[in-house]
CSV table of C-alpha atoms in Angstrom, one decimal:
chain,number,residue,atom,x,y,z
A,46,MET,CA,94.6,66.0,85.7
A,47,GLY,CA,94.8,63.6,83.4
A,48,TYR,CA,95.8,59.8,82.8
A,49,TYR,CA,99.3,60.1,83.3
A,50,ASP,CA,99.0,62.5,86.5
A,51,VAL,CA,100.6,60.3,89.2
A,52,ASP,CA,98.7,62.5,91.9
A,53,GLU,CA,95.5,61.3,90.3
A,54,ILE,CA,96.4,57.6,90.2
A,55,LEU,CA,97.5,57.9,93.9
A,56,THR,CA,94.0,59.8,94.8
A,57,GLU,CA,92.2,56.8,93.1
A,58,ALA,CA,94.1,54.3,95.6
A,59,GLU,CA,92.4,56.3,98.7
A,60,LYS,CA,90.7,53.8,100.8
A,61,ILE,CA,86.9,54.7,100.6
A,62,PRO,CA,84.4,52.8,103.3
A,63,CYS,CA,81.8,50.6,101.4
A,64,THR,CA,79.0,48.4,102.2
A,65,PHE,CA,77.7,45.7,99.9
A,66,ASN,CA,74.3,45.8,98.9
A,67,LEU,CA,74.4,42.1,97.3
A,68,THR,CA,75.9,39.1,98.5
A,69,CYS,CA,78.7,38.2,96.3
A,70,PRO,CA,80.4,34.6,95.8
A,71,ASP,CA,84.2,34.4,95.5
A,72,LEU,CA,84.8,37.9,96.9
A,73,GLY,CA,85.2,37.1,100.5
A,74,TYR,CA,89.0,38.0,100.2
A,75,LEU,CA,88.2,41.4,100.0
A,76,ASP,CA,86.9,40.9,103.8
A,77,ASN,CA,89.5,38.5,104.4
A,78,ASN,CA,87.7,35.4,104.5
A,79,PRO,CA,88.3,33.9,100.9
A,80,SER,CA,86.4,30.7,101.9
A,81,ALA,CA,83.2,32.2,102.1
A,82,PRO,CA,81.4,34.6,99.7
A,83,LEU,CA,81.2,38.3,100.7
A,84,LYS,CA,77.6,38.6,102.4
A,85,SER,CA,75.7,41.6,101.9
A,86,GLY,CA,76.1,44.4,104.5
A,87,THR,CA,79.8,43.8,104.6
A,88,GLU,CA,81.7,47.1,105.2
A,89,VAL,CA,84.8,47.1,103.6
A,90,SER,CA,87.3,49.8,102.2
A,91,LEU,CA,87.7,49.6,98.7
A,92,PRO,CA,90.0,51.8,96.7
A,93,LEU,CA,88.4,54.8,95.2
A,94,TRP,CA,88.5,53.8,91.7
A,95,LEU,CA,86.7,50.4,92.1
A,96,ALA,CA,84.0,51.7,95.0
A,97,GLU,CA,83.0,54.5,92.7
A,98,LEU,CA,82.3,51.8,89.7
A,99,LEU,CA,80.5,49.6,92.5
A,100,ALA,CA,78.4,52.5,93.8
A,101,LEU,CA,77.0,53.3,90.5
A,102,PRO,CA,73.7,52.1,89.8
A,103,ILE,CA,73.3,49.1,88.1
A,104,PRO,CA,72.4,49.1,84.5
A,105,GLY,CA,69.1,47.8,83.9
A,106,SER,CA,67.3,47.5,87.0
A,107,GLU,CA,65.6,49.5,89.2
A,108,ALA,CA,66.7,53.1,90.3
A,109,ASP,CA,68.6,53.3,93.3
A,110,SER,CA,70.0,49.8,93.2
A,111,ALA,CA,73.9,49.8,93.3
A,112,TYR,CA,76.4,46.9,94.4
A,113,ALA,CA,77.5,49.1,97.3
A,114,THR,CA,76.7,52.1,98.8
A,115,ILE,CA,79.8,54.5,99.7
A,116,GLU,CA,80.4,56.7,102.5
A,117,LEU,CA,82.7,59.9,103.1
A,118,PRO,CA,86.1,58.7,103.7
A,119,PRO,CA,87.5,59.2,107.3
A,120,PRO,CA,89.8,62.4,105.9
A,121,LEU,CA,86.4,64.1,105.6
A,122,SER,CA,84.4,62.8,108.6
A,123,GLN,CA,82.5,65.1,110.3
A,124,GLU,CA,85.3,65.3,113.2
A,125,VAL,CA,87.7,66.6,110.4
A,126,VAL,CA,85.5,69.0,108.8
A,127,GLN,CA,84.4,70.4,112.4
A,128,ALA,CA,88.1,70.9,113.1
A,129,LEU,CA,88.3,72.8,109.7
A,130,LYS,CA,85.5,74.8,110.5
A,131,ALA,CA,87.2,76.0,114.0
A,132,ASP,CA,90.6,76.8,112.5
A,133,PRO,CA,91.7,75.7,108.8
A,134,ARG,CA,95.2,76.4,109.9
A,135,ALA,CA,95.4,73.9,112.9
A,136,VAL,CA,94.9,70.9,110.9
A,137,PRO,CA,97.6,69.0,109.4
A,138,LEU,CA,95.9,67.9,106.1
A,139,ARG,CA,98.5,65.5,105.0
A,140,ASP,CA,98.1,63.5,108.0
A,141,GLN,CA,94.4,63.0,106.9
A,142,SER,CA,95.4,62.3,103.4
A,143,ALA,CA,98.3,63.1,101.2
A,144,HIS,CA,95.6,64.0,98.7
A,145,PHE,CA,93.1,65.6,100.6
A,146,TYR,CA,91.7,68.2,98.2
A,147,SER,CA,92.0,65.7,95.1
A,148,LEU,CA,90.0,63.0,97.2
A,149,ALA,CA,87.6,65.9,98.3
A,150,THR,CA,87.0,66.6,94.7
A,151,ARG,CA,86.6,63.4,94.0
A,152,MET,CA,84.2,62.7,96.3
A,153,LEU,CA,82.3,66.1,96.0
A,154,ASP,CA,81.8,64.8,92.3
A,155,LEU,CA,79.7,62.0,93.9
A,156,PHE,CA,78.3,63.3,96.8
A,157,ASP,CA,76.3,66.9,96.6
A,158,GLU,CA,77.4,68.3,99.8
A,159,LYS,CA,77.1,71.9,99.9
A,160,GLU,CA,78.3,72.6,103.5
A,161,LEU,CA,81.3,70.6,102.8
A,162,THR,CA,82.3,72.6,99.3
A,163,ALA,CA,82.1,76.1,101.3
A,164,VAL,CA,84.2,74.7,103.8
A,165,LEU,CA,86.8,73.5,101.8
A,166,ARG,CA,87.3,76.5,99.8
A,167,LYS,CA,87.4,78.5,102.8
A,168,THR,CA,89.9,76.3,104.1
A,169,PHE,CA,92.1,76.0,101.2
A,170,ALA,CA,91.9,79.9,101.0
A,171,VAL,CA,93.0,80.5,104.3
A,172,ARG,CA,95.7,78.3,104.3
A,173,ALA,CA,97.0,79.5,101.1
A,174,GLY,CA,97.3,82.7,102.7
A,175,GLU,CA,99.7,81.3,105.3
A,176,ILE,CA,101.5,79.4,102.9
A,177,ALA,CA,102.2,82.5,100.9
A,178,LEU,CA,103.5,83.8,104.5
A,179,HIS,CA,105.9,80.8,105.0
A,180,ALA,CA,107.0,80.7,101.4
A,181,ARG,CA,108.1,84.4,101.3
A,182,LYS,CA,109.5,84.3,104.6
A,183,GLY,CA,111.4,80.9,103.7
A,184,ALA,CA,112.5,82.6,100.1
A,185,THR,CA,113.7,85.8,101.6
A,186,GLY,CA,115.2,84.9,104.9
A,187,ALA,CA,117.4,81.9,103.5
A,188,GLY,CA,119.7,84.1,101.8
A,189,GLY,CA,122.0,86.2,103.8
A,190,GLY,CA,119.4,87.7,106.0
A,191,THR,CA,120.8,89.5,109.3
A,192,ALA,CA,120.7,87.5,112.6
A,193,GLU,CA,117.0,89.3,113.3
A,194,ASP,CA,115.6,88.4,110.1
A,195,LYS,CA,116.5,84.6,110.8
A,196,ALA,CA,115.3,84.8,114.9
A,197,SER,CA,111.7,86.0,113.5
A,198,ASN,CA,111.5,83.4,110.5
A,199,LEU,CA,108.6,81.6,110.7
A,200,GLY,CA,109.3,79.4,108.0
A,201,VAL,CA,112.0,77.6,109.6
A,202,GLY,CA,111.8,75.9,112.8
A,203,GLY,CA,108.9,76.2,115.4
A,204,ALA,CA,105.2,76.4,114.1
A,205,GLY,CA,106.0,77.3,110.8
A,206,GLU,CA,107.9,73.7,110.2
A,207,GLU,CA,104.7,71.9,111.7
A,208,PHE,CA,102.6,73.7,109.5
A,209,LEU,CA,104.4,73.0,106.3
A,210,ARG,CA,104.4,69.3,107.4
A,211,GLY,CA,101.1,69.0,107.1
A,212,LEU,CA,100.1,70.4,103.9
A,213,ASP,CA,98.7,68.1,101.4
A,214,GLU,CA,100.1,67.7,97.5
A,215,TRP,CA,98.1,70.7,96.1
A,216,GLU,CA,99.4,73.0,98.9
A,217,ARG,CA,102.7,71.6,98.6
A,218,ARG,CA,102.5,72.7,94.8
A,219,LEU,CA,101.3,76.2,95.9
A,220,PHE,CA,104.1,76.4,98.3
A,221,ARG,CA,106.3,75.9,95.8
A,222,LYS,CA,104.9,78.3,93.1
A,223,ALA,CA,104.7,81.0,95.8
A,224,HIS,CA,108.3,80.2,97.0
A,225,ASP,CA,109.5,80.1,93.3
A,226,GLY,CA,108.2,83.9,92.9
A,227,ALA,CA,109.5,85.3,96.3
A,228,LYS,CA,112.7,83.7,95.4
A,229,SER,CA,113.2,85.3,91.9
A,230,GLY,CA,112.1,88.4,93.5
A,231,LYS,CA,114.6,88.5,95.7
A,232,GLU,CA,117.2,87.1,93.5
A,233,TRP,CA,116.3,90.2,90.9
A,234,MET,CA,116.3,92.8,94.0
A,235,ASP,CA,120.0,91.5,94.8
A,236,GLY,CA,121.2,91.7,91.2
A,237,VAL,CA,119.9,95.3,90.2
A,238,LYS,CA,123.0,96.7,91.1
A,239,LYS,CA,125.1,94.4,88.9
A,240,HIS,CA,123.8,95.7,85.6
B,28,MET,CA,106.5,73.6,76.1
B,29,ALA,CA,109.7,74.3,75.3
B,30,LEU,CA,110.2,77.2,77.5
B,31,PRO,CA,110.2,75.9,81.0
B,32,LEU,CA,109.1,79.2,82.2
B,33,PRO,CA,106.0,79.7,84.1
B,34,PRO,CA,102.9,81.8,82.4
B,35,GLY,CA,103.8,85.7,82.7
B,36,LEU,CA,106.7,87.9,82.6
B,37,THR,CA,109.9,87.1,84.7
B,38,HIS,CA,111.3,89.7,86.9
B,39,ALA,CA,114.3,90.2,84.4
B,40,GLU,CA,111.7,90.8,81.6
B,41,VAL,CA,109.8,93.3,83.7
B,42,ALA,CA,112.6,94.9,84.9
B,43,PHE,CA,113.4,95.2,81.1
B,44,LEU,CA,110.2,96.9,80.2
B,45,SER,CA,110.4,99.4,82.9
B,46,GLU,CA,113.4,100.8,81.4
B,47,MET,CA,111.2,102.9,78.8
B,48,GLU,CA,109.9,104.6,81.9
B,49,MET,CA,110.5,108.2,81.2
B,50,VAL,CA,112.5,110.1,83.7
B,51,THR,CA,113.6,113.6,84.6
B,52,VAL,CA,117.5,114.3,84.2
B,53,VAL,CA,119.8,117.2,84.6
B,54,PRO,CA,122.3,117.1,81.7
B,55,ARG,CA,125.8,118.2,82.4
B,56,GLN,CA,126.8,118.5,78.8
B,57,ARG,CA,125.1,119.2,75.5
B,58,LEU,CA,123.5,116.6,73.4
B,59,GLU,CA,121.6,117.1,70.2
B,60,SER,CA,118.2,115.1,69.9
B,61,ILE,CA,118.8,111.4,68.7
B,62,LYS,CA,116.2,109.7,66.8
B,63,LEU,CA,115.1,106.7,68.4
B,64,LEU,CA,112.3,104.2,67.2
B,65,SER,CA,110.2,105.5,70.3
B,66,GLY,CA,110.7,108.9,69.1
B,67,ALA,CA,113.6,111.7,69.0
B,68,THR,CA,114.7,112.3,72.4
B,69,PRO,CA,114.9,116.3,73.6
B,70,PRO,CA,118.1,117.9,72.9
B,71,LEU,CA,119.9,118.4,75.9
B,72,ARG,CA,120.9,121.9,77.1
B,73,PRO,CA,123.0,121.7,80.5
B,74,PRO,CA,120.7,123.7,82.8
B,75,ALA,CA,117.2,122.9,81.4
B,76,ARG,CA,115.7,119.7,82.6
B,77,ALA,CA,114.5,117.1,80.0
B,78,ASP,CA,112.6,113.7,80.1
B,79,LEU,CA,114.6,110.9,78.6
B,80,PRO,CA,113.5,107.1,78.7
B,81,LEU,CA,115.5,105.3,81.8
B,82,TRP,CA,118.1,103.2,79.9
B,83,LEU,CA,119.4,106.4,78.3
B,84,ALA,CA,119.1,108.5,81.3
B,85,LEU,CA,121.2,105.5,83.1
B,86,LEU,CA,123.9,105.6,80.5
B,87,LEU,CA,124.2,109.2,80.8
B,88,LYS,CA,124.3,108.7,84.5
B,89,LYS,CA,127.2,106.3,84.3
B,90,GLN,CA,129.1,108.8,81.8
B,91,ARG,CA,128.4,111.2,84.3
B,92,ARG,CA,127.1,113.3,81.7
B,93,ALA,CA,123.6,113.9,83.4
B,94,ASN,CA,122.3,113.7,87.0
B,95,ILE,CA,118.6,112.2,87.5
B,96,VAL,CA,115.9,113.8,89.3
B,97,PRO,CA,114.3,111.3,91.4
B,98,PRO,CA,110.4,111.2,90.7
B,99,PRO,CA,108.4,112.9,93.5
B,100,TRP,CA,106.9,109.9,95.0
B,101,LEU,CA,110.5,108.6,95.8
B,102,HIS,CA,111.0,111.5,98.3
B,103,PRO,CA,110.9,109.8,101.9
B,104,ALA,CA,107.9,112.3,102.8
B,105,SER,CA,105.8,110.5,99.8
B,106,LEU,CA,107.0,107.3,100.9
B,107,HIS,CA,106.1,107.6,104.4
B,108,ASP,CA,102.7,109.1,103.5
B,109,LEU,CA,101.9,105.8,101.1
B,110,ILE,CA,102.7,103.3,104.0
B,111,HIS,CA,100.6,105.7,106.4
B,112,ARG,CA,97.9,105.3,104.0
B,113,GLU,CA,98.4,101.5,103.1
B,114,THR,CA,98.2,100.3,106.6
B,115,LYS,CA,96.3,102.7,108.7
B,116,SER,CA,93.7,104.6,106.4
B,117,ASP,CA,93.0,102.3,104.0
B,118,PRO,CA,94.3,99.3,104.7
B,119,GLU,CA,92.1,97.4,102.1
B,120,LYS,CA,93.2,98.5,99.0
B,121,PHE,CA,96.4,99.1,97.3
B,122,SER,CA,97.2,102.7,96.8
B,123,ALA,CA,96.1,103.9,93.5
B,124,PRO,CA,98.1,104.6,90.4
B,125,PRO,CA,98.7,108.4,89.1
B,126,PRO,CA,95.7,110.0,87.5
B,127,PRO,CA,96.0,109.5,84.0
B,128,ARG,CA,96.3,113.6,83.6
B,129,PRO,CA,99.0,115.2,86.2
B,130,ALA,CA,97.6,118.6,87.2
B,131,ARG,CA,99.2,121.3,88.6
B,132,ALA,CA,98.0,124.3,90.7
B,133,HIS,CA,97.1,127.3,88.5
B,134,ALA,CA,99.5,130.0,89.6
B,135,SER,CA,97.0,132.7,88.6
B,136,ALA,CA,93.9,131.3,89.6
B,137,PRO,CA,93.9,129.7,93.0
B,138,GLY,CA,92.1,126.9,93.9
B,139,ARG,CA,92.0,125.9,90.3
B,140,SER,CA,94.1,123.5,88.6
B,141,ARG,CA,95.8,123.2,85.0
B,142,PRO,CA,96.5,119.8,83.0
B,143,LEU,CA,100.4,119.5,82.9
B,144,TYR,CA,100.8,118.8,79.4
B,145,ASP,CA,98.7,121.0,77.5
B,146,GLY,CA,97.6,119.8,74.1
B,147,GLU,CA,98.4,116.3,74.3
B,148,SER,CA,96.1,113.6,74.3
B,149,VAL,CA,95.3,111.3,77.2
B,150,SER,CA,97.3,108.3,77.3
B,151,PHE,CA,97.8,105.3,79.4
B,152,SER,CA,101.0,103.5,79.2
B,153,PRO,CA,104.9,104.3,79.2
B,154,PRO,CA,106.6,105.9,77.4
B,155,PHE,CA,103.7,108.4,77.3
B,156,LEU,CA,102.5,108.4,81.0
B,157,HIS,CA,104.8,110.1,82.9
B,158,GLY,CA,104.5,108.3,85.7
B,159,CYS,CA,108.3,108.5,87.2
B,160,THR,CA,109.5,112.1,85.9
B,161,ALA,CA,110.0,114.7,88.5
B,162,ALA,CA,106.5,116.2,87.1
B,163,ALA,CA,104.8,113.1,88.3
B,164,PRO,CA,102.4,113.6,91.2
B,165,ALA,CA,104.0,112.6,94.9
B,166,GLY,CA,101.8,110.0,96.9
B,167,TYR,CA,100.9,107.7,94.0
B,168,LEU,CA,102.5,104.7,92.7
B,169,PRO,CA,103.0,104.0,88.9
B,170,TYR,CA,102.7,100.6,87.2
B,171,HIS,CA,106.8,100.1,87.6
B,172,TRP,CA,107.3,101.9,90.8
B,173,LEU,CA,109.2,99.2,92.4
B,174,GLU,CA,111.6,98.8,89.3
B,175,VAL,CA,112.3,102.5,88.7
B,176,ALA,CA,113.1,102.6,92.4
B,177,GLU,CA,115.4,99.8,92.7
B,178,THR,CA,117.0,100.6,89.5
B,179,LEU,CA,117.3,104.7,90.4
B,180,LEU,CA,118.8,103.3,94.0
B,181,ALA,CA,121.4,101.4,92.7
B,182,HIS,CA,122.9,103.3,90.2
B,183,ALA,CA,121.8,107.0,90.9
B,184,ALA,CA,122.1,106.8,94.8
B,185,ASP,CA,124.1,110.5,94.8
B,186,ASP,CA,120.7,112.0,93.5
B,187,MET,CA,118.6,110.7,95.9
B,188,PRO,CA,116.6,113.5,98.1
B,189,ALA,CA,117.8,111.5,101.2
B,190,PRO,CA,120.3,108.6,102.2
B,191,ALA,CA,119.4,106.3,99.8
B,192,GLY,CA,119.5,103.5,102.9
B,193,GLU,CA,116.7,105.5,104.2
B,194,ILE,CA,114.7,105.4,101.0
B,195,ARG,CA,115.7,101.8,100.2
B,196,GLY,CA,114.2,100.8,104.0
B,197,LEU,CA,111.1,102.4,103.1
B,198,VAL,CA,110.6,101.2,99.7
B,199,ARG,CA,111.4,97.6,101.2
B,200,ASP,CA,108.6,98.5,103.9
B,201,LEU,CA,106.2,99.1,101.3
B,202,VAL,CA,106.8,96.1,99.4
B,203,GLU,CA,106.2,93.9,102.7
B,204,VAL,CA,103.0,96.1,103.5
B,205,ARG,CA,101.6,95.2,100.1
B,206,ALA,CA,102.6,91.8,100.1
B,207,ALA,CA,100.9,91.3,103.2
B,208,LYS,CA,97.8,92.9,101.8
B,209,MET,CA,98.2,90.5,98.9
B,210,ARG,CA,98.0,87.5,101.2
B,211,ALA,CA,95.1,88.9,103.2
B,212,GLY,CA,93.3,89.0,99.9
B,213,ILE,CA,93.9,85.6,99.1
B,214,GLY,CA,92.4,84.7,102.4
B,215,ARG,CA,89.1,85.9,101.1
B,216,ALA,CA,89.0,84.2,98.0
B,217,GLY,CA,87.4,81.2,99.8
B,218,VAL,CA,84.4,82.6,101.2
B,219,LEU,CA,83.6,84.3,97.5
B,220,GLY,CA,79.9,85.0,97.7
B,221,ASP,CA,77.5,84.3,94.9
B,222,GLU,CA,76.9,88.2,94.8
B,223,ASP,CA,80.1,89.9,95.1
B,224,GLY,CA,82.2,90.3,92.2
B,225,GLY,CA,85.6,89.3,93.6
B,226,PHE,CA,88.1,88.9,96.6
B,227,LEU,CA,91.0,91.2,95.7
B,228,ASP,CA,91.1,94.4,94.0
B,229,LEU,CA,94.6,94.5,92.2
B,230,THR,CA,94.1,98.1,91.0
B,231,GLY,CA,97.4,99.8,91.8
B,232,VAL,CA,99.7,96.5,92.0
B,233,GLY,CA,102.9,97.2,90.4
B,234,ALA,CA,104.4,95.1,87.5
B,235,ILE,CA,107.2,93.1,89.6
B,236,GLU,CA,104.7,92.2,92.5
B,237,LEU,CA,102.4,90.8,89.8
B,238,ALA,CA,105.4,88.8,88.4
B,239,GLU,CA,106.0,87.5,91.8
B,240,ASN,CA,102.5,86.5,92.6
B,241,ARG,CA,101.0,85.6,89.5
B,242,GLY,CA,101.7,81.7,89.8
B,243,PHE,CA,100.4,81.8,93.4
B,244,VAL,CA,97.4,83.5,93.0
B,245,LEU,CA,96.7,81.6,89.9
B,246,GLY,CA,97.1,78.4,91.9
B,247,VAL,CA,95.0,79.4,94.6
B,248,VAL,CA,92.1,80.9,92.1
B,249,ASP,CA,92.3,77.3,89.9
B,250,GLY,CA,92.4,75.7,93.5
B,251,VAL,CA,89.0,77.2,94.7
B,252,ARG,CA,87.6,76.7,91.3
B,253,ARG,CA,88.5,72.8,91.3
B,254,ILE,CA,86.9,72.2,94.9
B,255,GLY,CA,83.7,74.0,94.0
B,256,ALA,CA,83.4,72.9,90.5
B,257,SER,CA,81.1,70.0,91.2
B,258,ALA,CA,78.9,72.2,92.8
B,259,GLU,CA,78.8,74.6,90.3
B,260,ALA,CA,78.1,72.3,87.6
B,261,SER,CA,75.0,71.0,89.5
B,262,ARG,CA,73.9,74.7,90.0
B,263,ARG,CA,74.5,75.3,86.5
B,264,GLU,CA,72.6,72.0,85.5
B,265,GLU,CA,69.6,73.2,88.2
B,266,GLU,CA,69.8,76.7,86.4
B,267,GLU,CA,69.5,75.4,83.1
B,268,ALA,CA,66.7,73.3,83.9
B,269,GLY,CA,64.8,76.5,85.4
B,270,GLY,CA,65.2,77.8,82.1
B,271,ASP,CA,67.5,80.4,82.1
B,272,GLY,CA,71.2,79.4,81.8
B,273,GLU,CA,73.0,82.4,82.6
B,274,GLU,CA,76.5,81.8,80.7
B,275,GLU,CA,78.0,84.9,82.8
B,276,ASP,CA,79.4,82.9,85.4
B,277,GLU,CA,81.5,81.0,83.2
B,278,ASP,CA,83.5,84.0,82.6
B,279,ASP,CA,84.0,84.8,86.5
B,280,GLU,CA,85.2,81.2,86.4
B,281,ASP,CA,87.7,81.9,83.7
B,282,MET,CA,89.1,85.0,85.4
B,283,GLY,CA,92.7,85.1,86.1
B,284,ILE,CA,95.6,87.6,86.4
């Protein structure tokens, strides 16, 4: 959160589909056609920081006119939301966007989508439980577990690895926190004897 | 900012604090009362049991001047019972902390109980709460259960009522069961309705478990809050427009662990 937050800056660079409502001269290069003006009705993908400003109502004109109308970006498309509804754990969010939740919260600021909010909250929490499981397995299995422990270790190899690869930035941070907690717990437990 | 530690206590700090829990010892030598900041220790007379702070008991144990009586909840039977309760009979909740006034059956009047520490006022925190002494009730886990259990298993293994390995295995099982429960509770954080107050009851969670999960749980709660922030803001605006802006939701949002 804040001016210097790299994740925030990268989130703002995510592309959002926009449809221009006005014909803009000299903006043709946005549509790979530098010689012609950008016609009204053209669809282009613009970074969030720009799209957001263009979608605001033009000051001093009638109510719902703006330079461009924006839509939900592909990571938040109906397909993805349906897949998340079916099973939050099965969707690799990172493939959709590395800053999935961050982008989603920005879009929810602009769109009033109650259902999407509910789906995302559920997704985040359910996946958090899974993340905690993997973090714990990773932390306690890493340091000198028996062979049996390692065989049942979900955190390393197999389905676990795939799930962990699909975590977005928020979830990675969460994983780190959970992992740190479990790891220091393990360290403490191993260290009790020494004192 | 100078301290690169996350908020809350670390494991080492929690383990240090757990050393003020009172445990029961059977002294092997006489020792006069020691005046400590937390109060004078009882004078030790060899066959008589006495309650000492854990750190002092460990010191005496290492010098072979005393044996530690493990708390009843560390008995394998009690641990089996706890695991059974946490997995089968009450899989939603963490097992409760010991009741504030331990009671014991009245010898002269069957069916009635009397408070164990007559004439003392009710107290809720160690060193006044005797959750780890020999008089503690079996089947309840005090706040510092894991630290005390691990410390006693490491340093007073020969005083245990059963082989230390067996007890340690049961303790680890219990830890895993409770960690799984914590994760299951986290999964419910997202479907938090407007009416129900919360998603995870932390009553009975031990100090070490809190230290371990604090960062993670706070992260989840914060994430859920941020995802719902704009919906929450618009809802609040509507409410304020409706005339009755309730402030109580704000408190719910800020709730942390």
